[in-house]
mmCIF file of C-alpha atoms and ligand atoms in Angstrom:
data_model
loop_
_atom_site.group_PDB
_atom_site.id
_atom_site.type_symbol
_atom_site.label_atom_id
_atom_site.label_comp_id
_atom_site.label_asym_id
_atom_site.label_seq_id
_atom_site.Cartn_x
_atom_site.Cartn_y
_atom_site.Cartn_z
ATOM 1 C CA MET A 20 141.865 211.891 22.318
ATOM 2 C CA LYS A 21 141.357 214.710 25.410
ATOM 3 C CA ILE A 22 143.886 211.625 28.125
ATOM 4 C CA ALA A 23 144.050 213.957 32.387
ATOM 5 C CA ILE A 24 146.839 212.254 33.701
ATOM 6 C CA THR A 25 148.529 212.730 37.224
ATOM 7 C CA GLY A 26 152.131 212.130 37.719
ATOM 8 C CA ALA A 27 153.286 213.280 34.421
ATOM 9 C CA THR A 28 156.635 214.401 35.690
ATOM 10 C CA GLY A 29 157.662 211.838 36.768
ATOM 11 C CA PHE A 30 160.023 208.486 35.388
ATOM 12 C CA VAL A 31 157.072 207.095 33.880
ATOM 13 C CA GLY A 32 154.761 209.654 33.539
ATOM 14 C CA GLN A 33 157.080 212.375 31.321
ATOM 15 C CA ARG A 34 158.083 209.507 28.445
ATOM 16 C CA LEU A 35 154.274 208.975 28.484
ATOM 17 C CA VAL A 36 153.189 212.554 28.384
ATOM 18 C CA GLU A 37 156.646 212.697 25.672
ATOM 19 C CA ARG A 38 154.382 209.881 23.717
ATOM 20 C CA LEU A 39 151.159 210.803 23.598
ATOM 21 C CA GLN A 40 152.412 214.134 22.122
ATOM 22 C CA ALA A 41 153.794 212.289 19.507
ATOM 23 C CA GLU A 42 150.816 210.330 18.546
ATOM 24 C CA GLY A 43 148.189 214.065 19.354
ATOM 25 C CA HIS A 44 146.665 213.591 21.239
ATOM 26 C CA GLU A 45 145.223 216.926 23.644
ATOM 27 C CA LEU A 46 146.625 216.499 27.768
ATOM 28 C CA ARG A 47 145.496 217.360 31.031
ATOM 29 C CA ILE A 48 147.809 217.366 33.486
ATOM 30 C CA LEU A 49 147.091 217.497 36.672
ATOM 31 C CA SER A 50 150.085 218.921 38.976
ATOM 32 C CA GLN A 51 150.975 219.274 43.303
ATOM 33 C CA ARG A 52 154.000 221.607 41.647
ATOM 34 C CA PRO A 53 152.065 222.860 38.472
ATOM 35 C CA THR A 54 154.915 225.320 37.508
ATOM 36 C CA VAL A 55 157.718 222.277 36.435
ATOM 37 C CA ALA A 56 154.615 220.640 35.296
ATOM 38 C CA GLN A 57 154.151 223.376 32.907
ATOM 39 C CA GLN A 58 158.153 223.407 32.083
ATOM 40 C CA LEU A 59 158.257 219.126 31.838
ATOM 41 C CA THR A 60 155.548 218.704 29.523
ATOM 42 C CA GLY A 61 154.699 222.575 27.745
ATOM 43 C CA CYS A 62 150.394 221.589 28.363
ATOM 44 C CA GLN A 63 147.279 222.471 29.820
ATOM 45 C CA VAL A 64 147.797 222.283 33.647
ATOM 46 C CA PHE A 65 145.615 221.887 36.570
ATOM 47 C CA ASP A 66 146.974 222.528 40.572
ATOM 48 C CA THR A 67 145.618 218.722 42.509
ATOM 49 C CA ALA A 68 145.780 221.868 45.434
ATOM 50 C CA THR A 69 142.598 223.417 43.672
ATOM 51 C CA GLU A 70 140.107 221.607 44.426
ATOM 52 C CA THR A 71 138.417 222.672 41.661
ATOM 53 C CA SER A 72 140.926 221.469 38.922
ATOM 54 C CA TRP A 73 140.477 217.734 39.307
ATOM 55 C CA LEU A 74 136.630 218.508 37.885
ATOM 56 C CA ALA A 75 137.434 220.912 35.678
ATOM 57 C CA ALA A 76 140.815 218.845 34.194
ATOM 58 C CA LEU A 77 138.254 215.109 34.011
ATOM 59 C CA GLU A 78 135.041 216.454 32.729
ATOM 60 C CA GLY A 79 135.032 216.219 29.097
ATOM 61 C CA ALA A 80 138.588 213.553 29.068
ATOM 62 C CA ASP A 81 138.032 210.888 27.590
ATOM 63 C CA ALA A 82 140.577 208.567 29.278
ATOM 64 C CA VAL A 83 142.815 208.991 32.614
ATOM 65 C CA VAL A 84 146.259 207.832 33.771
ATOM 66 C CA ASN A 85 146.461 207.994 37.415
ATOM 67 C CA LEU A 86 150.924 207.863 38.430
ATOM 68 C CA ALA A 87 150.865 209.329 41.014
ATOM 69 C CA GLY A 88 152.964 208.669 44.404
ATOM 70 C CA GLU A 89 155.175 209.847 47.072
ATOM 71 C CA PRO A 90 158.399 208.258 46.130
ATOM 72 C CA ILE A 91 159.232 205.381 47.375
ATOM 73 C CA ALA A 92 162.416 204.644 48.386
ATOM 74 C CA GLU A 93 163.945 208.214 48.776
ATOM 75 C CA GLN A 94 163.351 208.498 52.112
ATOM 76 C CA ARG A 95 163.627 206.396 55.377
ATOM 77 C CA TRP A 96 160.595 204.992 56.278
ATOM 78 C CA THR A 97 159.129 206.374 59.654
ATOM 79 C CA PRO A 98 155.504 206.545 60.521
ATOM 80 C CA ALA A 99 154.899 210.127 58.669
ATOM 81 C CA GLN A 100 156.780 209.393 55.565
ATOM 82 C CA LYS A 101 155.216 206.207 55.566
ATOM 83 C CA GLN A 102 151.540 208.131 56.329
ATOM 84 C CA ARG A 103 152.932 209.952 52.756
ATOM 85 C CA LEU A 104 153.203 207.257 51.159
ATOM 86 C CA LYS A 105 149.927 206.084 51.430
ATOM 87 C CA ASN A 106 147.847 208.640 51.595
ATOM 88 C CA SER A 107 149.338 210.439 48.484
ATOM 89 C CA ARG A 108 148.799 207.151 46.442
ATOM 90 C CA VAL A 109 144.247 207.680 47.826
ATOM 91 C CA GLN A 110 144.017 210.346 48.067
ATOM 92 C CA THR A 111 144.613 211.654 45.152
ATOM 93 C CA THR A 112 143.136 208.079 43.046
ATOM 94 C CA ARG A 113 140.221 208.734 45.901
ATOM 95 C CA ALA A 114 140.301 212.884 43.776
ATOM 96 C CA LEU A 115 139.977 211.172 40.304
ATOM 97 C CA VAL A 116 137.434 208.997 41.057
ATOM 98 C CA THR A 117 135.000 211.108 42.824
ATOM 99 C CA ALA A 118 135.750 214.335 40.013
ATOM 100 C CA ILE A 119 135.129 210.713 37.515
ATOM 101 C CA THR A 120 131.598 210.243 39.327
ATOM 102 C CA ALA A 121 131.005 214.035 38.955
ATOM 103 C CA ALA A 122 131.916 214.337 35.492
ATOM 104 C CA THR A 123 128.858 215.090 33.085
ATOM 105 C CA GLN A 124 130.739 213.949 30.074
ATOM 106 C CA LYS A 125 132.217 210.465 31.947
ATOM 107 C CA PRO A 126 136.031 209.315 30.559
ATOM 108 C CA GLN A 127 135.735 205.355 28.879
ATOM 109 C CA VAL A 128 138.105 204.293 31.374
ATOM 110 C CA LEU A 129 140.909 205.662 33.990
ATOM 111 C CA VAL A 130 144.145 203.086 33.836
ATOM 112 C CA THR A 131 146.208 203.446 37.284
ATOM 113 C CA ALA A 132 149.118 202.297 38.741
ATOM 114 C CA SER A 133 149.870 199.756 41.223
ATOM 115 C CA ALA A 134 152.527 197.683 42.255
ATOM 116 C CA ILE A 135 154.352 194.267 42.615
ATOM 117 C CA GLY A 136 154.523 195.703 46.215
ATOM 118 C CA TYR A 137 150.917 194.131 46.150
ATOM 119 C CA TYR A 138 152.044 190.512 46.970
ATOM 120 C CA GLY A 139 154.590 190.666 49.132
ATOM 121 C CA THR A 140 157.774 189.422 48.887
ATOM 122 C CA SER A 141 158.945 185.755 48.506
ATOM 123 C CA GLU A 142 161.999 184.145 47.587
ATOM 124 C CA THR A 143 160.156 181.166 46.536
ATOM 125 C CA ALA A 144 156.948 181.600 45.518
ATOM 126 C CA GLN A 145 155.904 182.362 42.438
ATOM 127 C CA PHE A 146 153.154 185.444 41.682
ATOM 128 C CA THR A 147 150.340 185.845 39.742
ATOM 129 C CA GLU A 148 147.127 188.199 39.545
ATOM 130 C CA GLU A 149 145.776 185.978 41.373
ATOM 131 C CA SER A 150 147.089 185.625 43.668
ATOM 132 C CA ALA A 151 147.005 186.649 47.624
ATOM 133 C CA ALA A 152 147.685 189.947 48.606
ATOM 134 C CA GLY A 153 151.006 189.881 51.584
ATOM 135 C CA GLN A 154 150.752 191.468 54.524
ATOM 136 C CA ASP A 155 154.031 193.970 54.467
ATOM 137 C CA TYR A 156 153.523 197.701 55.224
ATOM 138 C CA LEU A 157 153.104 197.728 50.654
ATOM 139 C CA ALA A 158 151.166 195.311 50.551
ATOM 140 C CA GLU A 159 148.943 197.183 52.417
ATOM 141 C CA ILE A 160 149.510 200.670 50.633
ATOM 142 C CA CYS A 161 148.716 198.586 47.444
ATOM 143 C CA GLN A 162 145.442 197.037 48.739
ATOM 144 C CA ALA A 163 144.493 200.732 49.528
ATOM 145 C CA TRP A 164 145.202 202.412 46.889
ATOM 146 C CA GLU A 165 143.942 199.961 44.298
ATOM 147 C CA GLN A 166 140.476 199.507 46.508
ATOM 148 C CA GLU A 167 139.866 203.514 46.285
ATOM 149 C CA ALA A 168 140.569 203.234 41.983
ATOM 150 C CA GLN A 169 138.242 199.917 42.523
ATOM 151 C CA ALA A 170 134.706 202.862 42.763
ATOM 152 C CA VAL A 171 135.335 203.776 39.452
ATOM 153 C CA THR A 172 133.630 201.611 37.101
ATOM 154 C CA VAL A 173 129.596 202.180 39.701
ATOM 155 C CA SER A 174 130.026 204.951 36.816
ATOM 156 C CA GLY A 175 130.538 203.134 34.109
ATOM 157 C CA THR A 176 134.364 203.340 33.556
ATOM 158 C CA ARG A 177 136.240 200.752 32.624
ATOM 159 C CA LEU A 178 139.356 200.492 35.163
ATOM 160 C CA VAL A 179 142.979 199.088 33.924
ATOM 161 C CA THR A 180 144.564 198.257 36.750
ATOM 162 C CA LEU A 181 149.277 197.676 36.905
ATOM 163 C CA ARG A 182 150.837 196.246 38.866
ATOM 164 C CA ILE A 183 153.900 197.910 37.685
ATOM 165 C CA GLY A 184 157.376 196.465 38.701
ATOM 166 C CA ILE A 185 160.338 197.779 39.270
ATOM 167 C CA VAL A 186 160.943 199.852 35.868
ATOM 168 C CA VAL A 187 163.910 199.917 33.508
ATOM 169 C CA GLY A 188 164.686 202.910 31.911
ATOM 170 C CA PRO A 189 167.582 205.533 32.761
ATOM 171 C CA GLY A 190 166.729 206.848 36.135
ATOM 172 C CA GLY A 191 164.514 205.308 38.612
ATOM 173 C CA ALA A 192 165.482 202.571 41.047
ATOM 174 C CA ILE A 193 168.186 201.152 37.892
ATOM 175 C CA GLY A 194 169.422 204.731 37.641
ATOM 176 C CA LYS A 195 170.402 205.065 41.179
ATOM 177 C CA MET A 196 172.433 201.940 41.136
ATOM 178 C CA LEU A 197 174.222 203.015 37.286
ATOM 179 C CA GLY A 198 176.283 205.622 39.798
ATOM 180 C CA PRO A 199 178.345 202.709 41.570
ATOM 181 C CA PHE A 200 178.472 200.913 38.585
ATOM 182 C CA LYS A 201 180.289 203.507 36.724
ATOM 183 C CA LEU A 202 182.452 204.191 39.818
ATOM 184 C CA PHE A 203 184.060 200.390 39.354
ATOM 185 C CA ALA A 204 181.854 200.142 42.632
ATOM 186 C CA GLY A 205 178.103 198.459 41.382
ATOM 187 C CA GLY A 206 177.169 194.891 42.895
ATOM 188 C CA PRO A 207 174.183 193.357 43.928
ATOM 189 C CA ILE A 208 172.750 194.976 46.991
ATOM 190 C CA GLY A 209 172.125 192.056 49.908
ATOM 191 C CA SER A 210 172.458 188.647 49.127
ATOM 192 C CA GLY A 211 171.582 188.691 45.612
ATOM 193 C CA ARG A 212 168.982 185.883 46.013
ATOM 194 C CA GLN A 213 165.756 187.692 45.429
ATOM 195 C CA TRP A 214 163.564 188.708 43.196
ATOM 196 C CA VAL A 215 163.261 190.991 41.226
ATOM 197 C CA SER A 216 160.408 191.434 38.898
ATOM 198 C CA TRP A 217 161.373 194.422 35.976
ATOM 199 C CA ILE A 218 159.401 196.245 33.148
ATOM 200 C CA GLN A 219 161.231 198.023 30.802
ATOM 201 C CA ARG A 220 160.278 201.566 30.587
ATOM 202 C CA GLU A 221 158.925 201.870 27.323
ATOM 203 C CA ASP A 222 157.283 198.598 27.821
ATOM 204 C CA LEU A 223 154.894 199.780 30.409
ATOM 205 C CA VAL A 224 154.448 203.459 28.493
ATOM 206 C CA SER A 225 152.919 200.622 25.265
ATOM 207 C CA LEU A 226 150.962 198.690 27.895
ATOM 208 C CA ILE A 227 149.550 202.163 28.901
ATOM 209 C CA LEU A 228 148.892 202.838 25.677
ATOM 210 C CA GLU A 229 147.004 199.715 24.241
ATOM 211 C CA ALA A 230 145.052 199.731 27.389
ATOM 212 C CA ILE A 231 143.427 203.013 27.086
ATOM 213 C CA ALA A 232 142.791 202.198 22.926
ATOM 214 C CA ASN A 233 141.571 198.910 23.737
ATOM 215 C CA PRO A 234 138.425 197.620 25.452
ATOM 216 C CA SER A 235 139.443 194.478 25.976
ATOM 217 C CA TYR A 236 141.630 195.484 28.754
ATOM 218 C CA GLN A 237 139.753 195.677 31.230
ATOM 219 C CA GLY A 238 140.542 194.630 35.620
ATOM 220 C CA THR A 239 144.337 194.238 36.757
ATOM 221 C CA TYR A 240 147.237 193.405 34.928
ATOM 222 C CA ASN A 241 151.125 192.402 36.136
ATOM 223 C CA ALA A 242 153.104 194.914 34.416
ATOM 224 C CA THR A 243 156.125 192.838 34.330
ATOM 225 C CA ALA A 244 158.855 191.573 31.314
ATOM 226 C CA PRO A 245 157.694 187.480 31.637
ATOM 227 C CA GLN A 246 161.526 187.301 32.931
ATOM 228 C CA ALA A 247 162.441 188.430 36.217
ATOM 229 C CA VAL A 248 165.633 187.601 37.672
ATOM 230 C CA ARG A 249 167.776 187.749 40.474
ATOM 231 C CA MET A 250 169.166 190.680 42.048
ATOM 232 C CA ALA A 251 172.480 188.696 41.504
ATOM 233 C CA ASP A 252 171.476 188.159 38.160
ATOM 234 C CA LEU A 253 170.206 192.200 37.028
ATOM 235 C CA SER A 254 173.923 193.032 38.848
ATOM 236 C CA ALA A 255 175.744 190.575 36.633
ATOM 237 C CA THR A 256 173.452 192.358 33.580
ATOM 238 C CA LEU A 257 174.419 195.764 34.348
ATOM 239 C CA GLY A 258 178.238 195.183 34.894
ATOM 240 C CA GLU A 259 178.071 193.240 31.759
ATOM 241 C CA VAL A 260 176.519 195.757 29.325
ATOM 242 C CA LEU A 261 178.149 199.194 31.225
ATOM 243 C CA GLN A 262 181.678 196.792 30.830
ATOM 244 C CA ARG A 263 182.663 197.207 34.583
ATOM 245 C CA PRO A 264 182.573 194.807 37.138
ATOM 246 C CA SER A 265 180.069 193.831 39.993
ATOM 247 C CA TRP A 266 182.120 192.153 42.384
ATOM 248 C CA LEU A 267 181.301 194.947 45.472
ATOM 249 C CA PRO A 268 178.057 194.093 46.688
ATOM 250 C CA VAL A 269 176.112 196.584 48.500
ATOM 251 C CA PRO A 270 174.594 195.156 52.359
ATOM 252 C CA ALA A 271 171.712 194.946 53.578
ATOM 253 C CA PHE A 272 172.249 196.976 56.680
ATOM 254 C CA ALA A 273 173.663 200.382 54.813
ATOM 255 C CA LEU A 274 170.376 199.870 52.791
ATOM 256 C CA GLU A 275 168.291 199.259 56.249
ATOM 257 C CA ALA A 276 170.390 203.131 57.980
ATOM 258 C CA LEU A 277 169.372 204.859 54.471
ATOM 259 C CA LEU A 278 165.490 203.501 54.211
ATOM 260 C CA GLY A 279 164.344 200.902 57.405
ATOM 261 C CA GLU A 280 160.873 198.813 57.105
ATOM 262 C CA GLY A 281 161.202 200.882 52.954
ATOM 263 C CA ALA A 282 164.112 198.697 52.058
ATOM 264 C CA LEU A 283 162.353 195.540 52.180
ATOM 265 C CA LEU A 284 161.062 196.378 48.740
ATOM 266 C CA VAL A 285 164.632 195.866 47.446
ATOM 267 C CA LEU A 286 165.744 193.174 50.227
ATOM 268 C CA GLU A 287 163.336 190.512 49.286
ATOM 269 C CA GLY A 288 162.014 190.683 46.125
ATOM 270 C CA GLN A 289 158.866 189.021 44.461
ATOM 271 C CA GLN A 290 157.881 186.843 41.098
ATOM 272 C CA VAL A 291 156.020 187.560 39.568
ATOM 273 C CA LEU A 292 154.308 186.686 36.457
ATOM 274 C CA PRO A 293 152.598 188.767 33.199
ATOM 275 C CA LYS A 294 150.049 186.084 32.899
ATOM 276 C CA ARG A 295 147.486 188.018 31.933
ATOM 277 C CA LEU A 296 149.871 189.871 29.310
ATOM 278 C CA GLU A 297 150.963 187.020 27.795
ATOM 279 C CA ALA A 298 146.345 185.520 27.635
ATOM 280 C CA ALA A 299 145.830 189.316 25.521
ATOM 281 C CA GLY A 300 149.102 188.435 23.436
ATOM 282 C CA PHE A 301 150.277 192.420 24.301
ATOM 283 C CA GLN A 302 154.214 191.730 22.489
ATOM 284 C CA PHE A 303 156.680 192.428 25.084
ATOM 285 C CA ARG A 304 159.621 194.497 22.608
ATOM 286 C CA TYR A 305 162.307 194.366 25.791
ATOM 287 C CA PRO A 306 161.207 190.930 26.907
ATOM 288 C CA ASP A 307 165.122 190.426 28.452
ATOM 289 C CA LEU A 308 166.919 192.328 31.119
ATOM 290 C CA LYS A 309 169.978 193.258 28.640
ATOM 291 C CA SER A 310 168.325 194.405 25.833
ATOM 292 C CA ALA A 311 165.947 196.662 28.191
ATOM 293 C CA LEU A 312 169.002 198.158 29.519
ATOM 294 C CA GLN A 313 170.815 198.236 26.331
ATOM 295 C CA GLN A 314 167.870 200.497 25.114
ATOM 296 C CA PHE A 315 169.364 203.963 26.898
ATOM 297 C CA LEU A 316 173.494 202.340 28.142
ATOM 298 C CA PRO A 317 175.456 203.144 25.362
HETATM 299 N N1 NAP B 401 159.276 203.530 38.979
HETATM 300 C C1 NAP B 401 158.841 201.765 39.309
HETATM 301 O O1 NAP B 401 160.013 201.228 39.294
HETATM 302 C C2 NAP B 401 157.326 202.224 39.789
HETATM 303 C C3 NAP B 401 157.782 200.317 40.046
HETATM 304 C C4 NAP B 401 156.262 200.175 41.190
HETATM 305 C C5 NAP B 401 154.981 201.408 40.378
HETATM 306 N N2 NAP B 401 155.733 202.202 40.254
HETATM 307 C C6 NAP B 401 154.099 203.570 40.442
HETATM 308 O O2 NAP B 401 154.109 204.152 39.182
HETATM 309 C C7 NAP B 401 154.082 204.779 39.638
HETATM 310 C C8 NAP B 401 154.878 206.579 39.131
HETATM 311 O O3 NAP B 401 156.353 205.760 38.709
HETATM 312 P P1 NAP B 401 156.834 206.842 38.945
HETATM 313 O O4 NAP B 401 158.306 205.967 39.217
HETATM 314 O O5 NAP B 401 157.035 207.816 37.379
HETATM 315 O O6 NAP B 401 157.037 207.570 40.210
HETATM 316 P P2 NAP B 401 158.133 209.041 40.073
HETATM 317 O O7 NAP B 401 158.826 209.547 39.427
HETATM 318 O O8 NAP B 401 157.973 209.087 41.743
HETATM 319 O O9 NAP B 401 156.631 210.367 39.640
HETATM 320 C C9 NAP B 401 155.071 210.125 40.508
HETATM 321 C C10 NAP B 401 155.046 211.508 40.243
HETATM 322 O O10 NAP B 401 153.453 211.880 41.679
HETATM 323 C C11 NAP B 401 153.414 212.778 41.986
HETATM 324 N N3 NAP B 401 153.852 213.210 43.089
HETATM 325 C C12 NAP B 401 154.538 213.004 43.760
HETATM 326 N N4 NAP B 401 154.811 212.857 45.523
HETATM 327 C C13 NAP B 401 153.852 213.757 45.634
HETATM 328 C C14 NAP B 401 152.342 213.110 46.678
HETATM 329 N N5 NAP B 401 153.318 213.386 48.118
HETATM 330 N N6 NAP B 401 151.266 213.611 46.747
HETATM 331 C C15 NAP B 401 150.748 213.928 45.480
HETATM 332 N N7 NAP B 401 151.340 213.421 44.289
HETATM 333 C C16 NAP B 401 152.811 212.784 44.620
HETATM 334 C C17 NAP B 401 154.268 214.276 41.376
HETATM 335 O O11 NAP B 401 153.576 214.572 39.672
HETATM 336 P P3 NAP B 401 153.494 215.569 40.561
HETATM 337 O O12 NAP B 401 154.417 216.367 41.069
HETATM 338 O O13 NAP B 401 153.753 216.521 38.689
HETATM 339 O O14 NAP B 401 152.142 216.210 41.623
HETATM 340 C C18 NAP B 401 155.572 212.967 41.044
HETATM 341 O O15 NAP B 401 156.483 212.913 39.428
HETATM 342 C C19 NAP B 401 153.666 206.238 40.623
HETATM 343 O O16 NAP B 401 152.833 205.430 41.871
HETATM 344 C C20 NAP B 401 154.707 204.669 41.604
HETATM 345 O O17 NAP B 401 154.132 203.803 43.156
HETATM 346 C C21 NAP B 401 156.432 202.659 39.707
#
């Protein structure tokens, strides 16, 4: 298949590219860093800053995967940064949908990222795909992001929206937690009671491949493993797998000082259930956190 991808240079995208390449697909990478993308993937790259790139990359593609977005937890959430977080997702998705609409040979499917932040946060509620959206800024971003993608269905392209949980793999949020653990200074972040709904990166990539190939996938899916954990359990399991202690909690104020409002993402989680994936019979290779961590940790 010919597959166009945004966000291909990221933590999820890089692994997706490797697995698609192993299956022999022809990839078209849309990137705001064309040189980096070219070096990382060796694929045909289109510069997202050039308006004509979008249609050129999309025309005749069979499938599109949309993973682009300014990283959520790397900078303090100033008003300008909050706008960047939202615009990077909404505008990329809008450009994709516009190009799909304009293409004479339209892709059959658009698989687009969203996030479990859609639901807001709670220590007690369980969220399925039918649950209402939350009230915080991340929920606002996710709603705007999903709404942009929704417009693609008018042109007859199948839409699969994945509300992705914390991706477990050698990078991302878990990658950031590994450093202190390796230095014997690891521990839970905040109260430890908050829920962490997660998915192993290999399972997420398998899910994207399945969503492309299987036409029965349509609409919104929670992309999370069946067993969410509390932060304290995540920390204890990390300590166990790394054979390091897990006793040095990271206080909430430290994270707040770093990220401002963005710290809520980590300090207050949500328990999200993959109800539609289970109904679809999706097989998680890493349904429990310990095996998910052992996949990439010694
Ligand atoms: N990792 C997680 O735990 C997690 C959880 C929930 C949802 N998600 C969502 O899943 C998607 C992929 O996650 P990831 O962890 O692979 O993300 P990532 O490593 O941060 O990579 C995202 C990619 O988006 C592009 N990008 C970065 N800043 C941008 C900006 N300001 N405007 C437009 N494009 C920009 C970059 O690609 P180029 O430079 O090549 O354009 C980057 O490689 C993201 O949309 C993320 O929000 C991730």
